[in-house]
Short mmCIF file of C-alpha atoms and ligand atoms in Angstrom, two decimals:
data_model
loop_
_atom_site.label_atom_id
_atom_site.label_comp_id
_atom_site.label_asym_id
_atom_site.label_seq_id
_atom_site.Cartn_x
_atom_site.Cartn_y
_atom_site.Cartn_z
CA UNK A 167 -26.86 -12.11 -10.82
CA UNK A 168 -24.98 -9.14 -9.41
CA UNK A 169 -24.23 -8.49 -5.75
CA UNK A 170 -27.05 -7.41 -3.41
CA UNK A 171 -24.74 -4.60 -2.32
CA UNK A 172 -22.46 -3.83 -5.27
CA UNK A 173 -19.11 -2.26 -4.48
CA UNK A 174 -20.00 0.67 -6.73
CA UNK A 175 -22.81 1.37 -9.17
CA UNK A 176 -21.41 4.03 -11.49
CA UNK A 177 -24.58 4.40 -13.53
CA UNK A 178 -26.55 5.64 -10.51
CA UNK A 179 -25.11 9.16 -10.87
CA UNK A 180 -26.26 9.34 -14.46
CA UNK A 181 -29.71 8.09 -13.51
CA UNK A 182 -29.94 10.68 -10.71
CA UNK A 183 -28.90 13.60 -12.93
CA UNK A 184 -30.07 12.36 -16.33
CA UNK A 185 -31.99 15.47 -17.43
CA UNK A 186 -29.21 17.88 -16.49
CA UNK A 187 -26.55 15.69 -18.08
CA UNK A 188 -28.46 15.09 -21.32
CA UNK A 189 -29.09 18.82 -21.63
CA UNK A 190 -25.36 19.59 -21.16
CA UNK A 191 -24.28 16.99 -23.71
CA UNK A 192 -26.67 18.55 -26.22
CA UNK A 193 -25.31 22.03 -25.40
CA UNK A 194 -21.71 20.96 -26.04
CA UNK A 195 -22.59 19.16 -29.27
CA UNK A 196 -24.51 22.20 -30.52
CA UNK A 197 -21.71 24.62 -29.58
CA UNK A 198 -19.31 23.24 -32.19
CA UNK A 199 -16.45 23.60 -29.63
CA UNK A 200 -15.00 20.33 -28.39
CA UNK A 201 -11.61 21.30 -26.90
CA UNK A 202 -10.29 24.30 -24.93
CA UNK A 203 -13.62 26.10 -25.07
CA UNK A 204 -16.02 27.79 -22.68
CA UNK A 205 -16.98 24.67 -20.72
CA UNK A 206 -13.38 24.04 -19.71
CA UNK A 207 -12.81 27.70 -18.83
CA UNK A 208 -15.91 27.67 -16.65
CA UNK A 209 -14.98 24.40 -14.98
CA UNK A 210 -11.47 25.69 -14.28
CA UNK A 211 -12.92 28.79 -12.65
CA UNK A 212 -15.44 26.82 -10.64
CA UNK A 213 -12.93 24.22 -9.46
CA UNK A 214 -10.29 26.76 -8.49
CA UNK A 215 -12.96 28.56 -6.49
CA UNK A 216 -14.02 25.27 -4.88
CA UNK A 217 -10.50 24.26 -3.88
CA UNK A 218 -9.41 27.76 -2.94
CA UNK A 219 -6.49 27.62 -5.39
CA UNK A 220 -5.74 30.61 -7.63
CA UNK A 221 -5.44 28.49 -10.78
CA UNK A 222 -6.95 25.31 -12.17
CA UNK A 223 -5.75 23.74 -15.41
CA UNK A 224 -7.78 20.89 -16.89
CA UNK A 225 -5.75 18.05 -18.39
CA UNK A 226 -6.37 14.62 -19.88
CA UNK A 227 -6.19 12.44 -16.75
CA UNK A 228 -4.70 12.15 -13.26
CA UNK A 229 -1.43 10.61 -14.36
CA UNK A 230 -0.85 13.54 -16.75
CA UNK A 231 -1.76 15.99 -13.97
CA UNK A 232 1.04 14.45 -11.89
CA UNK A 233 3.65 14.15 -14.58
CA UNK A 234 3.05 17.58 -16.11
CA UNK A 235 3.32 19.03 -12.60
CA UNK A 236 6.69 17.33 -12.13
CA UNK A 237 7.81 18.69 -15.51
CA UNK A 238 6.67 22.18 -14.54
CA UNK A 239 8.59 21.87 -11.28
CA UNK A 240 11.68 21.17 -13.37
CA UNK A 241 12.19 17.57 -12.23
CA UNK A 242 14.62 15.81 -14.56
CA UNK A 243 16.38 12.51 -15.10
CA UNK A 244 18.43 11.57 -12.05
CA UNK A 245 16.50 13.79 -9.63
CA UNK A 246 14.84 12.10 -6.67
CA UNK A 247 11.21 12.40 -5.66
CA UNK A 248 9.95 11.19 -2.28
CA UNK A 249 6.78 9.13 -2.71
CA UNK A 250 4.66 7.01 -0.37
CA UNK A 251 5.52 3.30 -0.48
CA UNK A 252 1.80 2.75 0.04
CA UNK A 253 -0.10 4.23 -2.90
CA UNK A 254 -1.66 3.52 -6.26
CA UNK A 255 1.14 2.92 -8.78
CA UNK A 256 0.22 6.03 -10.84
CA UNK A 257 1.95 8.21 -8.23
CA UNK A 258 5.22 6.41 -8.93
CA UNK A 259 4.73 6.17 -12.68
CA UNK A 260 4.52 9.96 -12.99
CA UNK A 261 8.00 10.19 -11.44
CA UNK A 262 9.34 7.49 -13.74
CA UNK A 263 7.86 9.19 -16.82
CA UNK A 264 10.07 12.26 -16.28
CA UNK A 265 13.08 9.98 -15.73
CA UNK A 266 13.40 10.75 -12.03
CA UNK A 267 13.97 8.23 -9.25
CA UNK A 268 11.24 7.24 -6.78
CA UNK A 269 12.34 7.24 -3.15
CA UNK A 270 9.57 5.46 -1.24
CA UNK A 271 8.79 6.30 2.38
CA UNK A 272 6.67 4.07 4.61
CA UNK A 273 3.23 5.14 5.90
CA UNK A 274 1.74 5.85 9.30
CA UNK A 275 0.12 2.53 10.26
CA UNK A 276 -3.10 4.18 11.40
CA UNK A 277 -3.84 6.55 8.51
CA UNK A 278 -1.98 4.66 5.72
CA UNK A 279 -0.63 8.06 4.58
CA UNK A 280 3.09 8.86 4.25
CA UNK A 281 4.67 9.20 7.70
CA UNK A 282 6.28 12.67 7.95
CA UNK A 283 8.62 11.37 10.69
CA UNK A 284 10.27 9.03 8.16
CA UNK A 285 10.75 11.58 5.36
CA UNK A 286 13.87 13.43 6.51
CA UNK A 287 16.02 10.28 6.50
CA UNK A 288 15.13 9.80 2.81
CA UNK A 289 16.24 13.29 1.71
CA UNK A 290 19.53 13.48 -0.24
CA UNK A 291 21.19 16.26 -2.25
CA UNK A 292 19.32 14.92 -5.30
CA UNK A 293 15.86 15.23 -3.76
CA UNK A 294 13.71 17.84 -5.54
CA UNK A 295 10.12 17.12 -4.59
CA UNK A 296 8.04 15.51 -1.84
CA UNK A 297 4.94 13.89 -3.34
CA UNK A 298 2.42 12.98 -0.62
CA UNK A 299 -0.85 11.24 -1.53
CA UNK A 300 -4.10 11.97 0.30
CA UNK A 301 -4.98 8.31 0.35
CA UNK A 302 -8.54 6.96 0.62
CA UNK A 303 -9.83 10.55 1.00
CA UNK A 304 -7.87 11.70 4.08
CA UNK A 305 -5.30 14.48 3.80
CA UNK A 306 -1.69 13.58 4.49
CA UNK A 307 -0.17 15.42 7.47
CA UNK A 308 0.80 18.49 5.43
CA UNK A 309 2.15 20.74 8.23
CA UNK A 310 5.33 18.75 8.93
CA UNK A 311 5.73 17.89 5.22
CA UNK A 312 5.67 21.57 4.22
CA UNK A 313 8.04 22.32 7.10
CA UNK A 314 10.57 19.76 5.82
CA UNK A 315 10.23 21.06 2.26
CA UNK A 316 10.97 24.58 3.44
CA UNK A 317 13.93 23.44 5.55
CA UNK A 318 15.52 21.52 2.67
CA UNK A 319 14.49 23.77 -0.24
CA UNK A 320 12.16 21.19 -1.80
CA UNK A 321 8.87 21.56 -3.67
CA UNK A 322 5.66 19.78 -2.70
CA UNK A 323 3.34 18.14 -5.23
CA UNK A 324 0.18 16.59 -3.80
CA UNK A 325 -1.62 13.64 -5.35
CA UNK A 326 -5.23 14.50 -4.52
CA UNK A 327 -6.80 11.97 -6.89
CA UNK A 328 -8.77 10.49 -3.97
CA UNK A 329 -9.44 13.65 -1.97
CA UNK A 330 -11.94 15.95 -3.73
CA UNK A 331 -13.36 18.13 -0.95
CA UNK A 332 -11.08 16.78 1.80
CA UNK A 333 -9.86 19.29 4.37
CA UNK A 334 -6.61 19.70 6.28
CA UNK A 335 -7.03 21.86 9.41
CA UNK A 336 -10.14 23.46 7.96
CA UNK A 337 -8.64 24.20 4.53
CA UNK A 338 -9.63 22.33 1.42
CA UNK A 339 -6.89 20.33 -0.24
CA UNK A 340 -5.82 22.03 -3.49
CA UNK A 341 -3.41 24.82 -2.59
CA UNK A 342 -1.58 23.54 0.48
CA UNK A 343 1.70 22.72 -1.26
CA UNK A 344 3.20 24.13 -4.49
CA UNK A 345 0.94 22.21 -6.83
CA UNK A 346 -1.86 19.66 -6.56
CA UNK A 347 -2.79 16.96 -9.09
CA UNK A 348 -6.36 15.70 -9.49
CA UNK A 349 -7.95 12.78 -11.29
CA UNK A 350 -11.57 12.74 -12.41
CA UNK A 351 -11.52 9.06 -13.32
CA UNK A 352 -15.15 7.83 -13.20
CA UNK A 353 -14.89 6.14 -9.78
CA UNK A 354 -13.43 9.16 -7.94
CA UNK A 355 -15.57 11.34 -5.65
CA UNK A 356 -15.75 13.83 -8.52
CA UNK A 357 -15.66 11.67 -11.63
CA UNK A 358 -16.13 12.30 -15.35
CA UNK A 359 -17.75 9.84 -17.76
CA UNK A 360 -14.30 9.00 -19.09
CA UNK A 361 -10.74 10.17 -18.39
CA UNK A 362 -10.05 13.68 -17.09
CA UNK A 363 -7.70 15.39 -14.66
CA UNK A 364 -6.60 18.81 -13.42
CA UNK A 365 -3.84 20.67 -11.68
CA UNK A 366 -4.50 23.38 -9.08
CA UNK A 367 -1.92 25.85 -7.79
CA UNK A 368 -1.49 29.34 -6.35
CA UNK A 369 1.73 29.76 -8.33
CA UNK A 370 1.38 31.88 -11.52
CA UNK A 371 4.51 30.54 -13.24
CA UNK A 372 3.66 26.91 -12.60
CA UNK A 373 0.11 27.43 -13.87
CA UNK A 374 1.43 29.08 -17.02
CA UNK A 375 3.92 26.29 -17.62
CA UNK A 376 1.27 23.58 -17.22
CA UNK A 377 -1.06 25.41 -19.62
CA UNK A 378 1.75 25.36 -22.16
CA UNK A 379 2.69 21.74 -21.50
CA UNK A 380 -0.86 20.44 -21.95
CA UNK A 381 -1.19 22.06 -25.39
CA UNK A 382 1.95 21.27 -27.41
CA UNK A 383 3.90 23.99 -25.64
CA UNK A 384 1.83 26.54 -27.45
CA UNK A 385 -0.05 29.65 -26.32
CA UNK A 386 -0.66 30.97 -29.81
CA UNK A 387 -1.48 28.37 -32.46
CA UNK A 388 1.62 27.09 -34.35
CA UNK A 389 3.90 29.06 -32.05
CA UNK A 390 5.57 26.38 -29.91
CA UNK A 391 7.54 27.78 -26.99
CA UNK A 392 8.52 24.47 -25.36
CA UNK A 393 8.37 20.75 -26.18
CA UNK A 394 4.91 20.06 -24.83
CA UNK A 395 2.33 17.29 -24.81
CA UNK A 396 -1.24 16.86 -25.83
CA UNK A 397 -3.26 16.50 -22.63
CA UNK A 398 -6.37 18.66 -22.70
CA UNK A 399 -9.57 18.03 -20.77
CA UNK A 400 -12.35 17.67 -23.33
CA UNK A 401 -15.32 20.05 -23.35
CA UNK A 402 -17.77 17.21 -22.85
CA UNK A 403 -16.02 16.11 -19.64
CA UNK A 404 -15.73 19.69 -18.39
CA UNK A 405 -19.49 20.11 -18.89
CA UNK A 406 -20.19 16.88 -16.96
CA UNK A 407 -17.84 17.85 -14.13
CA UNK A 408 -19.46 21.28 -13.81
CA UNK A 409 -22.76 19.56 -13.09
CA UNK A 410 -21.29 17.03 -10.67
CA UNK A 411 -19.25 19.66 -8.81
CA UNK A 412 -22.51 21.22 -7.61
CA UNK A 413 -23.36 17.95 -5.85
CA UNK A 414 -19.90 17.10 -4.52
CA UNK A 415 -20.35 18.46 -1.00
CA UNK A 416 -23.76 16.81 -0.62
CA UNK A 417 -22.39 13.51 -1.89
CA UNK A 418 -19.37 13.75 0.42
CA UNK A 419 -21.70 14.35 3.41
CA UNK A 420 -23.68 11.27 2.41
CA UNK A 421 -20.43 9.32 2.34
CA UNK A 422 -19.62 10.63 5.81
CA UNK A 423 -22.99 9.61 7.24
CA UNK A 424 -22.51 6.05 5.98
CA UNK A 425 -18.86 5.99 7.11
CA UNK A 426 -19.97 7.00 10.61
CA UNK A 427 -22.56 4.24 10.56
CA UNK A 428 -19.82 1.71 9.74
CA UNK A 429 -17.47 3.17 12.37
CA UNK A 430 -20.20 2.83 14.99
CA UNK A 431 -21.54 -0.57 14.03
CA UNK A 432 -18.25 -2.35 13.36
CA UNK A 433 -16.61 -1.38 16.64
CA UNK A 434 -16.66 -4.73 18.42
CA UNK A 435 -15.80 -6.92 15.47
CA UNK A 436 -12.02 -7.09 15.95
CA UNK A 437 -11.55 -5.52 12.54
CA UNK A 438 -9.22 -2.52 12.21
CA UNK A 439 -11.31 0.50 11.22
CA UNK A 440 -10.19 3.69 9.43
CA UNK A 441 -8.48 6.22 11.70
CA UNK A 442 -9.25 9.87 10.97
CA UNK A 443 -6.94 12.48 12.52
CA UNK A 444 -8.72 15.13 14.57
CA UNK A 445 -7.51 17.82 12.14
CA UNK A 446 -8.75 15.98 9.07
CA UNK A 447 -12.06 16.04 7.25
CA UNK A 448 -11.97 13.01 5.03
CA UNK A 449 -13.67 12.96 1.63
CA UNK A 450 -14.30 9.26 2.38
CA UNK A 451 -13.28 8.13 -1.08
CA UNK A 452 -12.95 4.59 0.28
CA UNK A 453 -13.86 2.84 3.52
CA UNK A 454 -10.89 0.59 4.11
CA UNK A 455 -10.93 -2.04 6.84
CA UNK A 456 -8.01 -4.21 7.80
CA UNK A 457 -7.91 -7.80 8.96
CA UNK A 458 -5.36 -10.62 8.93
CA UNK A 459 -7.88 -13.02 7.39
CA UNK A 460 -8.63 -10.56 4.60
CA UNK A 461 -9.05 -13.08 1.80
CA UNK A 462 -11.40 -15.28 3.85
CA UNK A 463 -13.41 -12.20 4.83
CA UNK A 464 -13.65 -11.11 1.21
CA UNK A 465 -14.89 -14.61 0.24
CA UNK A 466 -17.39 -14.58 3.07
CA UNK A 467 -18.73 -11.18 1.99
CA UNK A 468 -18.94 -12.28 -1.62
CA UNK A 469 -21.00 -15.30 -0.58
CA UNK A 470 -23.30 -12.84 1.25
CA UNK A 471 -23.74 -10.77 -1.91
CA UNK A 472 -21.45 -7.92 -0.83
CA UNK A 473 -19.02 -6.52 -3.38
CA UNK A 474 -15.57 -5.51 -2.12
CA UNK A 475 -12.28 -4.44 -3.68
CA UNK A 476 -8.66 -4.34 -2.53
CA UNK A 477 -6.83 -0.99 -2.71
CA UNK A 478 -4.30 -2.30 -3.54
CA UNK A 479 -3.32 -5.96 -3.82
CA UNK A 480 0.33 -5.41 -4.87
CA UNK A 481 2.53 -2.59 -3.53
CA UNK A 482 4.28 -0.68 -6.36
CA UNK A 483 7.78 -1.92 -5.43
CA UNK A 484 6.67 -5.56 -5.81
CA UNK A 485 4.96 -4.99 -9.16
CA UNK A 486 6.73 -6.28 -12.29
CA UNK A 487 6.92 -2.69 -13.52
CA UNK A 488 9.37 -1.83 -10.71
CA UNK A 489 11.38 -5.06 -10.70
CA UNK A 490 14.37 -3.01 -11.85
CA UNK A 491 14.38 -1.23 -8.46
CA UNK A 492 15.56 -4.45 -6.89
CA UNK A 493 13.36 -3.86 -3.83
CA UNK A 494 12.16 -7.37 -3.03
CA UNK A 495 9.78 -8.76 -0.45
CA UNK A 496 10.53 -7.24 2.95
CA UNK A 497 11.89 -3.92 1.62
CA UNK A 498 8.81 -1.97 2.76
CA UNK A 499 7.24 -4.23 5.40
CA UNK A 500 4.57 -1.77 6.60
CA UNK A 501 3.21 -1.31 3.09
CA UNK A 502 3.46 -5.00 2.37
CA UNK A 503 1.40 -5.88 5.45
CA UNK A 504 -1.17 -3.22 4.53
CA UNK A 505 -1.48 -4.61 1.02
CA UNK A 506 -2.01 -8.12 2.45
CA UNK A 507 -4.67 -7.05 4.94
CA UNK A 508 -6.82 -4.19 3.60
CA UNK A 509 -10.28 -4.53 2.15
CA UNK A 510 -12.55 -1.76 0.84
CA UNK A 511 -16.23 -2.24 1.62
CA UNK A 512 -19.03 -0.48 -0.29
CA UNK A 513 -19.29 3.27 0.35
CA UNK A 514 -20.90 5.63 -2.09
CA UNK A 515 -23.42 8.47 -1.93
CA UNK A 516 -25.98 6.29 -3.64
CA UNK A 517 -25.87 3.50 -1.08
CA UNK A 518 -28.71 3.36 1.46
CA UNK A 519 -28.16 2.92 5.18
CA UNK A 520 -30.13 -0.33 4.80
CA UNK A 521 -27.51 -1.62 2.39
CA UNK A 522 -24.75 -0.57 4.80
CA UNK A 523 -26.55 -2.49 7.57
CA UNK A 524 -26.44 -5.58 5.34
CA UNK A 525 -22.66 -5.11 5.03
CA UNK A 526 -22.42 -4.74 8.80
CA UNK A 527 -24.42 -7.94 9.44
CA UNK A 528 -22.32 -9.87 6.94
CA UNK A 529 -19.09 -8.74 8.60
CA UNK A 530 -20.45 -9.53 12.07
CA UNK A 531 -21.39 -13.02 10.95
CA UNK A 532 -17.81 -13.69 9.89
CA UNK A 533 -16.49 -15.86 12.69
CA UNK A 534 -14.84 -13.34 15.01
CA UNK A 535 -12.14 -15.81 16.03
CA UNK A 536 -10.99 -15.93 12.42
CA UNK A 537 -10.50 -12.20 12.24
CA UNK A 538 -7.52 -11.79 14.57
C1 PLP B 254 -6.78 7.45 -9.69
C2 PLP B 254 -5.46 7.80 -9.16
C3 PLP B 254 -4.44 8.33 -9.99
C4 PLP B 254 -4.51 8.35 -11.49
O1 PLP B 254 -5.56 8.99 -12.07
P1 PLP B 254 -5.98 8.65 -13.58
O2 PLP B 254 -6.98 9.70 -13.89
O3 PLP B 254 -6.55 7.27 -13.59
O4 PLP B 254 -4.77 8.75 -14.44
C5 PLP B 254 -3.27 8.77 -9.39
N1 PLP B 254 -3.07 8.66 -8.06
C6 PLP B 254 -4.00 8.13 -7.25
C7 PLP B 254 -3.72 8.05 -5.78
C8 PLP B 254 -5.22 7.66 -7.77
O5 PLP B 254 -6.12 7.12 -6.94
#
């Protein structure tokens, strides 16, 4: 038996849009073009228009979008990149892939996003890029970040894998900094039925470089200008994303309605609720609550048939992959506490308000004294 309120039911999007999706799959199969064809071109046009960026380049996945962006920005071995200490490990891995050094900066306790006030102290003469993440769907505080980048001659790469449709001061995320990396992993607000990613930018040279990098460094077949990769968004995924893009704003509004229901109904529970800055419009990728008795709360919700997940259980610096950094327990205490205490409760466009009410009741029935 599954949960009464599953954390996420990925198949529900297919069920909702089955006819449109089946028709598009047939169209791609019949076209005889499976890579770098018309579907991708159309998706790139539609997504650059959506984000307000001049260019969109479809790539294989979000990690490639990040690492190809760093390559295009000229980041090399020994360079330093400022990253959030509190993020999904992919943000860091992209930096490691190009041989650069991650310099983690602690988050703002309320938003969980990188704290601009802590960035300047982390800048050295080796710093090349600031890489903020728009975590859980809310834009990082880009104004001060862009100001610091300008002051110190740095570039800004944004990890927008969780922020499709999010706004910073009225502008959609996608062309705020130099270059923005997107993931269309199936669980994201805009998700493919497999791996896919994209880069958006206003910068002509960067766009050109990323187009080369994703396709063996080649513009004309068998003419290889640079040592590139193979990371091309497939036609089938582009066709799926074109359909889903039309529903993104509606789905994000549905997320917002349910998020507001949670914010209202969970007020007196002693649980720490998401904090949204007054200049931000969150894409509500996740609804993340925080509580010292997180594991007990998760058990309690599970027993009530409510699916939850933890984003994320282990901060990157404490993962085995980054043991070589030598940053042990206590190195990034704000992130460590966040990782111990956060819990994501169900939030998706296909959830009903009735289901959200069940989540609310289950949380309220968790002994309040145990929460704090
Ligand atoms: C999902 C995600 C990625 C990686 O995207 P993939 O498509 O899975 O490679 C990178 N950064 C963040 C913050 C993510 O949530």
